[in-house]
Short mmCIF file of C-alpha atoms in Angstrom, two decimals:
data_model
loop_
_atom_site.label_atom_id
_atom_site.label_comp_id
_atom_site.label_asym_id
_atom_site.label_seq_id
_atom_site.Cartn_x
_atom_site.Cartn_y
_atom_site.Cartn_z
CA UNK A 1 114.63 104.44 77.86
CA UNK A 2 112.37 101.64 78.91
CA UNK A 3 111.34 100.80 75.41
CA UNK A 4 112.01 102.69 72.03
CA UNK A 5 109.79 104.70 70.82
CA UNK A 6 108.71 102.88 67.49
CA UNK A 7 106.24 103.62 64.74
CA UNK A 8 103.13 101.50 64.34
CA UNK A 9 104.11 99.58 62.10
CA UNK A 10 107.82 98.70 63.96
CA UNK A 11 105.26 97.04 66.64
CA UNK A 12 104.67 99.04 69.84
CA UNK A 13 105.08 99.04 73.61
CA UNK A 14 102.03 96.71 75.88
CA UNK A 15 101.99 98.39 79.37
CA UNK A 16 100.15 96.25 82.29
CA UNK A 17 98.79 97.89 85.27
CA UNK A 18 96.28 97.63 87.74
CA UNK A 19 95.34 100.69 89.92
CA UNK A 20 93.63 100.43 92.74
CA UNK A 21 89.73 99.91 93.15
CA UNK A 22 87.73 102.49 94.62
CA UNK A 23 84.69 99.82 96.20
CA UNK A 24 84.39 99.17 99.61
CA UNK A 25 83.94 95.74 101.32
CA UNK A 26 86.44 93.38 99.55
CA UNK A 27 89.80 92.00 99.98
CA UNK A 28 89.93 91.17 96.40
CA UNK A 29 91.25 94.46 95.00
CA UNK A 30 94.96 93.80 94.07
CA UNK A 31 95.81 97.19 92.15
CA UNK A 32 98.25 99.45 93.88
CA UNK A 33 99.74 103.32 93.65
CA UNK A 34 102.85 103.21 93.05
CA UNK A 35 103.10 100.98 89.82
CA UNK A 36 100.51 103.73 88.44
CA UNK A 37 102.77 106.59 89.45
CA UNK A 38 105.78 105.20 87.94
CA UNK A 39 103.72 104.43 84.74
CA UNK A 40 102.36 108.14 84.49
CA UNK A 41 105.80 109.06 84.81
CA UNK A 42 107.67 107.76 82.31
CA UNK A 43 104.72 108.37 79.75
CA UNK A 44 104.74 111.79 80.88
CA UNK A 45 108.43 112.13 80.61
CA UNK A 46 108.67 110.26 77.44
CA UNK A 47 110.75 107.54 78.82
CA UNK A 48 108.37 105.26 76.86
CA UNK A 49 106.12 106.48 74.12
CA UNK A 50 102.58 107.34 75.32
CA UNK A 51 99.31 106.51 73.37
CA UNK A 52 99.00 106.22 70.44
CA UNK A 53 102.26 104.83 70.13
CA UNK A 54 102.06 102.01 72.63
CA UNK A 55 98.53 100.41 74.14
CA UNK A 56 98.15 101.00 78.32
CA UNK A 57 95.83 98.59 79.69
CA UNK A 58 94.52 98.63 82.94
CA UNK A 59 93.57 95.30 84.97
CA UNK A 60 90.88 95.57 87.26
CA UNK A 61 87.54 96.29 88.44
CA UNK A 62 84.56 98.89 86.56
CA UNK A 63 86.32 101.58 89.00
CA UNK A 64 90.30 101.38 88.13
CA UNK A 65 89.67 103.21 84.39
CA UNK A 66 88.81 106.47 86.86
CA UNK A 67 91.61 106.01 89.42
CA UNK A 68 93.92 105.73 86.02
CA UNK A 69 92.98 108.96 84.71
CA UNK A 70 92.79 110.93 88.39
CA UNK A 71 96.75 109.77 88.44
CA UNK A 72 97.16 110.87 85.19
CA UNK A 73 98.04 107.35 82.77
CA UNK A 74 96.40 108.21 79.56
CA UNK A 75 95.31 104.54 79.04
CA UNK A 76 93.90 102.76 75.55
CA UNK A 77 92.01 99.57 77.12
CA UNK A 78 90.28 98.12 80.40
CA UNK A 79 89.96 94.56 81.50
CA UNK A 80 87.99 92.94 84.54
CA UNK A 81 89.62 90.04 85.59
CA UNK A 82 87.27 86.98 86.36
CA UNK A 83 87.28 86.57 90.02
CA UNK A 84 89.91 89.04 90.40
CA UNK A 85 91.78 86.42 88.90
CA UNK A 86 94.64 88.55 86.05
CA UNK A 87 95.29 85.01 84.04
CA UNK A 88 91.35 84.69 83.11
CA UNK A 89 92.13 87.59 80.63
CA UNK A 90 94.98 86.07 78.64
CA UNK A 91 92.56 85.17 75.88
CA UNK A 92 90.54 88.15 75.87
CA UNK A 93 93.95 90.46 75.13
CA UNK A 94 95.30 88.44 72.73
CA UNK A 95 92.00 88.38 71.12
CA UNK A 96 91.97 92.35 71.10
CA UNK A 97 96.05 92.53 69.71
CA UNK A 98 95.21 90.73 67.17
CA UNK A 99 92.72 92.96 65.31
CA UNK A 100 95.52 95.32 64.83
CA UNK A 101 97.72 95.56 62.02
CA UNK A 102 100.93 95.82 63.86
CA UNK A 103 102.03 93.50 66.31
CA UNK A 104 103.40 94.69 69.73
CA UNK A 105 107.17 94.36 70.04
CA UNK A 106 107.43 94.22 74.03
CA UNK A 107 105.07 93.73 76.94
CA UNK A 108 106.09 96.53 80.36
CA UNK A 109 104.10 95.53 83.60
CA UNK A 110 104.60 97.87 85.93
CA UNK A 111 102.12 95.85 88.64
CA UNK A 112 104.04 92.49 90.16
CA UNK A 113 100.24 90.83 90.51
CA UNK A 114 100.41 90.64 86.89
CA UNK A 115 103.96 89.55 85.40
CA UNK A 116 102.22 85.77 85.30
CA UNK A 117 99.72 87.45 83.28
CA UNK A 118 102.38 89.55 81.43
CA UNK A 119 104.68 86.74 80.90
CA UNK A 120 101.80 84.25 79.11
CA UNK A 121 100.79 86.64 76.90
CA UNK A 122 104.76 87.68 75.82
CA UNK A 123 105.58 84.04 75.62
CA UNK A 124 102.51 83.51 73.25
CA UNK A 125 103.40 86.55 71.24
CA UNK A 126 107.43 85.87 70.89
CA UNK A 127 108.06 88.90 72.42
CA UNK A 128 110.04 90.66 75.71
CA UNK A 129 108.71 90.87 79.08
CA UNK A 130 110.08 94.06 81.58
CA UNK A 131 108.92 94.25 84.82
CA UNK A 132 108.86 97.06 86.74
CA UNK A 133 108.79 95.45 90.56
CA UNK A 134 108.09 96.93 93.57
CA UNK A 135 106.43 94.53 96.08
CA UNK A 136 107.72 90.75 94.93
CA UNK A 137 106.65 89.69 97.68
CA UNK A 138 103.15 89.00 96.10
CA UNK A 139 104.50 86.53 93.40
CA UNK A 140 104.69 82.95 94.78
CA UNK A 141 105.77 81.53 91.82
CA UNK A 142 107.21 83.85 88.98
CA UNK A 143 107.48 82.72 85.62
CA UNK A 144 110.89 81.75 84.09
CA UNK A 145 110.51 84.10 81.03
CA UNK A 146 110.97 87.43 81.89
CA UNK A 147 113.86 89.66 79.96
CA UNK A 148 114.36 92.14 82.41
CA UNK A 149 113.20 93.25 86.16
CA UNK A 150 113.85 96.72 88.16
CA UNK A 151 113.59 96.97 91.63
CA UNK A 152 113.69 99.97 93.97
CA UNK A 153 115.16 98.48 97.40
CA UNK A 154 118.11 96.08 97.96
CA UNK A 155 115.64 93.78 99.56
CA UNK A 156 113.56 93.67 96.42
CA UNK A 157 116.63 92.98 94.74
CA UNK A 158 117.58 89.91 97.65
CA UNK A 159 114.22 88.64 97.01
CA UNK A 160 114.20 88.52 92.85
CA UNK A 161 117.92 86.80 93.64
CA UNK A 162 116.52 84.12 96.03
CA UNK A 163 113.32 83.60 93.07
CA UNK A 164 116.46 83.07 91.10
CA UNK A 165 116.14 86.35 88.27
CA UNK A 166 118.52 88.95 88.10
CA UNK A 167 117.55 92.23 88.24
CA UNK A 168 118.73 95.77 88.20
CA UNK A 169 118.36 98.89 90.37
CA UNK A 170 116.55 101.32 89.26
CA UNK A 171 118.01 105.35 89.45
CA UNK A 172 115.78 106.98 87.60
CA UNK A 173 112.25 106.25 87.39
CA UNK A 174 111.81 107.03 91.07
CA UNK A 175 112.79 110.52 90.94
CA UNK A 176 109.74 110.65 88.14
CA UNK A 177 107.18 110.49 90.79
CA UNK A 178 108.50 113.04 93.24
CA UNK A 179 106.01 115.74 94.01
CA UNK A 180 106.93 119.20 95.11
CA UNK A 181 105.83 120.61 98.68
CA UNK A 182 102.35 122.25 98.70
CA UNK A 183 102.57 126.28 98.72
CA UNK A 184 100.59 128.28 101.27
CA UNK A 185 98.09 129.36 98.96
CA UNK A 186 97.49 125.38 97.93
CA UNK A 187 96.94 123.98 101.02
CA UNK A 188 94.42 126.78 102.02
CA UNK A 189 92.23 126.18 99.41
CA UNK A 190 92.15 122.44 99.68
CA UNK A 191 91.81 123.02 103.59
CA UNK A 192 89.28 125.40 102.68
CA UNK A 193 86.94 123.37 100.89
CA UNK A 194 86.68 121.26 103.04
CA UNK A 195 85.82 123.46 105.56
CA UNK A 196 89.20 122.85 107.76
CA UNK A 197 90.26 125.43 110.02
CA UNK A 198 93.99 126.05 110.23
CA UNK A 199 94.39 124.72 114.13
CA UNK A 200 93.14 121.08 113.02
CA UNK A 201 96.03 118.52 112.43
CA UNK A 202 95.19 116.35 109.19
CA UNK A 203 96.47 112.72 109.20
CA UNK A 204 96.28 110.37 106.11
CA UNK A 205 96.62 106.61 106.70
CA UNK A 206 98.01 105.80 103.48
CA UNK A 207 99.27 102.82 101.79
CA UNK A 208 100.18 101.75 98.56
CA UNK A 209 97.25 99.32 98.54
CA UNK A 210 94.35 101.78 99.84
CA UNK A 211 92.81 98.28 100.98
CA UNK A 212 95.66 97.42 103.33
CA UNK A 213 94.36 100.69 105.97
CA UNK A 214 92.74 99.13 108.56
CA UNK A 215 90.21 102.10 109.88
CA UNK A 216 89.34 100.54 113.46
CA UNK A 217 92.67 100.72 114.81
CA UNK A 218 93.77 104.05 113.10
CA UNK A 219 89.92 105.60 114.48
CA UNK A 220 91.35 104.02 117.72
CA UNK A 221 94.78 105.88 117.24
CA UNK A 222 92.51 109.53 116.66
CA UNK A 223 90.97 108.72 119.73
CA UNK A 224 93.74 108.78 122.01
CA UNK A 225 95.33 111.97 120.12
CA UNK A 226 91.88 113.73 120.54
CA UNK A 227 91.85 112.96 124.16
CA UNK A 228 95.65 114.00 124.42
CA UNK A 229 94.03 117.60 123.45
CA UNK A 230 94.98 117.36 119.49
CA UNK A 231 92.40 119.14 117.07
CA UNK A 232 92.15 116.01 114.60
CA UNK A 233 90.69 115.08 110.94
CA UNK A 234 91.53 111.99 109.77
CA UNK A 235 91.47 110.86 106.34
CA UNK A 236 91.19 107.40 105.49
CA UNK A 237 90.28 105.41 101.89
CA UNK A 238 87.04 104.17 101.33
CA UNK A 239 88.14 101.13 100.61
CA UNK A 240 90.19 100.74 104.20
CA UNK A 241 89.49 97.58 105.90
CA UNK A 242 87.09 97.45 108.89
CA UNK A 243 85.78 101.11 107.88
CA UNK A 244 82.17 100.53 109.68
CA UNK A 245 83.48 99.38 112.52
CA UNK A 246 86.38 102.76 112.81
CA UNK A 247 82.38 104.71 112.50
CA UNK A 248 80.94 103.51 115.13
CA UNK A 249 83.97 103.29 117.27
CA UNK A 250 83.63 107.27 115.87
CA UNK A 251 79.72 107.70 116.98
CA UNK A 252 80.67 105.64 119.99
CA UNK A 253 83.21 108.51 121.42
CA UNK A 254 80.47 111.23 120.48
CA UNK A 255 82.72 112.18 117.03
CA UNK A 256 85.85 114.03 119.46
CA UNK A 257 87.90 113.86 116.08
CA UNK A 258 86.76 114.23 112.34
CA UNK A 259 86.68 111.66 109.83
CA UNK A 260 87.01 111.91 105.94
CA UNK A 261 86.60 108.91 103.57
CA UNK A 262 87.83 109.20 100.15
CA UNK A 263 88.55 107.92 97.24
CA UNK A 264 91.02 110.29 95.80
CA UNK A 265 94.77 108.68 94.57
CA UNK A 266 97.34 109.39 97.11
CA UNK A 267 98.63 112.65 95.26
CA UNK A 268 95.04 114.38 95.03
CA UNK A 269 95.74 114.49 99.06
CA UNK A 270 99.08 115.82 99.56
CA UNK A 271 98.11 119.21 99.69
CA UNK A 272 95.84 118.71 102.61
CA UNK A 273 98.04 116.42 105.17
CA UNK A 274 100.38 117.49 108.14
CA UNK A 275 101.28 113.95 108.58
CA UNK A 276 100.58 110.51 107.78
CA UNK A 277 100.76 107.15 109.37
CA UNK A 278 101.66 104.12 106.96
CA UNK A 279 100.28 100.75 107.58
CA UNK A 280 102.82 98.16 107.80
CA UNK A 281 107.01 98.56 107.57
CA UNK A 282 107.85 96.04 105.02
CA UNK A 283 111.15 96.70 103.18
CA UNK A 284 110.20 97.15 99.46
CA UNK A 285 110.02 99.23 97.05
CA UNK A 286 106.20 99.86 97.92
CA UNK A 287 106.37 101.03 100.82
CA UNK A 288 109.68 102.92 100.09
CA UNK A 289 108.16 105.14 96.96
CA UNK A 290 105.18 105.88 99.23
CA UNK A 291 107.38 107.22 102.01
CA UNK A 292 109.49 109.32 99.74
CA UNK A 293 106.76 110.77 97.54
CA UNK A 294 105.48 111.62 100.83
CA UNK A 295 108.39 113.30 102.62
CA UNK A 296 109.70 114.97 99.20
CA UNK A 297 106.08 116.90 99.88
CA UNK A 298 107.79 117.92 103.32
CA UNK A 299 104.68 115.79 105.12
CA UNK A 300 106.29 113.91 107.75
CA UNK A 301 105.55 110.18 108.90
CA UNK A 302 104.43 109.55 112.44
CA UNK A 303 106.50 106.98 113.55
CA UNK A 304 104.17 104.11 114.50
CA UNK A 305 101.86 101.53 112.73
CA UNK A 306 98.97 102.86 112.85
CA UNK A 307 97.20 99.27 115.26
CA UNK A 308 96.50 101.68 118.06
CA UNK A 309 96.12 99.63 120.82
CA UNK A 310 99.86 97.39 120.24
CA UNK A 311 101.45 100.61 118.98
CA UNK A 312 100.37 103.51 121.39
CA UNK A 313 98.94 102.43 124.63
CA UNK A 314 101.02 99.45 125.30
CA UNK A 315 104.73 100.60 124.84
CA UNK A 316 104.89 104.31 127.09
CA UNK A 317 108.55 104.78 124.98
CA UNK A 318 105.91 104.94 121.48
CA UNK A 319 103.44 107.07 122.96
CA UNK A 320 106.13 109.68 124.27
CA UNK A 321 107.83 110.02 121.12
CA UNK A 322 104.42 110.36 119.08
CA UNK A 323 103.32 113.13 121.19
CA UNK A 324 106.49 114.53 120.94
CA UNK A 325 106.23 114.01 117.12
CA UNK A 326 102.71 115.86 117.43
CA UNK A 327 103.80 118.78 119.10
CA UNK A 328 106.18 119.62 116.49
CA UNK A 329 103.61 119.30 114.01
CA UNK A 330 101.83 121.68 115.65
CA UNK A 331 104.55 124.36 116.39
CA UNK A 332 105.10 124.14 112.12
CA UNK A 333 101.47 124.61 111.33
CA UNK A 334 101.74 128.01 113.75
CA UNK A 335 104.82 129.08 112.06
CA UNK A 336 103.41 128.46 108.79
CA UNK A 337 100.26 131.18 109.78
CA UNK A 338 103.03 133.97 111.52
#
């Protein structure tokens, strides 16, 4: 258990986390997938009591509330952090604990951009701090007071040693956010409404921060695969950086390849991918839950970053072994339809 599973008036369970934004044309968004996965997890799995017996609150923007409930964390409160800024709300949650009659008895924060957050308000409160950590490399400076941490990867666990915290390995919430490979009949009608015949090859550039795709080079990357003779959609996050740019680079090559922008959580488009590219390969337990909610789906990752030009044309090794990687794609899609 991650916390008890206490009556009101025993005090309750505070759960951080900040999903990612769905609005274009900012680096500011800080929320992430994974923290929200692991979250709907163990409040699905009652590893920690769900509403009304603990308060969710989710940190960010007017959009995050939605991207919440399309990943399924039934949440109690929202917050919009000034200036994208998670300490500017320390007053204003304190202020909204304290009009109820029980006091919590143990912040979670399942999002590493807000343990500082997490931290001042425990510390304020006399209470615990957990933190469920999977990308400490975005905390400069943690604070001193926190009870407990799990990590996901030996390097997360490295890092939280050289920050001077212990920490423990996690074996059990990951498993909670496995998802099961997409039956024939589920992947045809998600194809299908989207009008996608079964000879074009869908690739996601995913991340765990929808913000960290950069569109130009992977619109670059669809452009040499359409050229190579591939049948291509590619589905990228409205929120991608350099999006307009990956268009017109798209208009510019008279549209060889289709493009989808969305703003649907990772999960929403498992069902419709044949492979995926992932941004960056940093060692943490970010881009290690991505990767294996992915391949538990049987969707296999294309093994290159998805910056065209450095990755593909440059290094002939790379470009043989994604083609190669293509053309078994392809011969599974056909044996899928015999």
């Amino acid at each position: 258990m991650i916390s008890p599973a206490p009556s009101l008036s025993d005090g309750y369970a505070v759960h951080l986390v900040a999903p990612p934004s769905t609005r274009p044309n900012t680096s500011a968004h800080f929320g992430r997938t994974t923290p929200c996965l692991l979250l709907a997890g163990a409040l699905k799995d009652n590893l920690t009591p769900p509403p009304p017996h603990s308060r969710v609150m989710v940190i960010g923007d007017s959009s995050t509330p939605a991207t919440a409930s399309a990943i399924g964390i039934p949440h109690t409160d929202h917050f919009t952090p000034v200036l994208a800024n998670p300490n500017s709300l320390k007053r204003k949650i304190l202020s909204q604990l304290s009009t109820f009659d029980a006091s919590p008895s143990r912040i979670i924060c399942w999002s590493d951009e807000l343990i500082s957050l997490a931290s001042s308000i425990a510390s304020s409160l006399d209470i615990p701090t957990e933190l469920i950590s999977t990308k400490p490399s975005t905390i400069k400076k943690p604070p001193q007071s926190i009870d407990t941490i799990r990590v996901f990867e030996p390097q997360d666990h490295d890092r939280w040693l050289d920050l001077r915290h212990t920490c423990q390995t996690d074996q059990l919430l990951a498993s909670l956010i496995d998802a099961d490979q997409p039956t024939q009949q589920e992947r045809s009608d998600a194809r299908s409404k989207l009008n996608i015949d079964d000879q074009t090859i869908v690739l996601g550039a995913v991340a765990d921060a929808p913000n960290e795709v950069d569109a130009r080079e992977f619109a670059f990357l669809l452009g040499l695969l359409a050229v190579s003779g591939y049948q291509l959609l590619g589905i990228i996050p409205k929120t991608a950086k350099n999006l307009n740019q990956a268009l017109r680079h798209h208009r510019g090559l008279d549209q060889p390849f289709r493009i989808l922008t969305t703003t649907e959580p990772l999960p929403s488009l498992i069902p419709l991918l044949d492979a995926y590219i992932h941004p960056n390969n940093e060692l943490s337990g970010s881009t290690h839950l991505v990767d294996r909610l992915l391949q538990r789906a049987d969707i296999p990752i294309l093994n290159l970053r998805h910056s065209g030009k450095a990755g593909f044309s440059r290094a002939q090794g790379a470009a043989g072994l994604l083609l190669d990687e293509m053309d078994h794609i392809v011969e599974s899609m056909n044996s899928q339809l015999a």
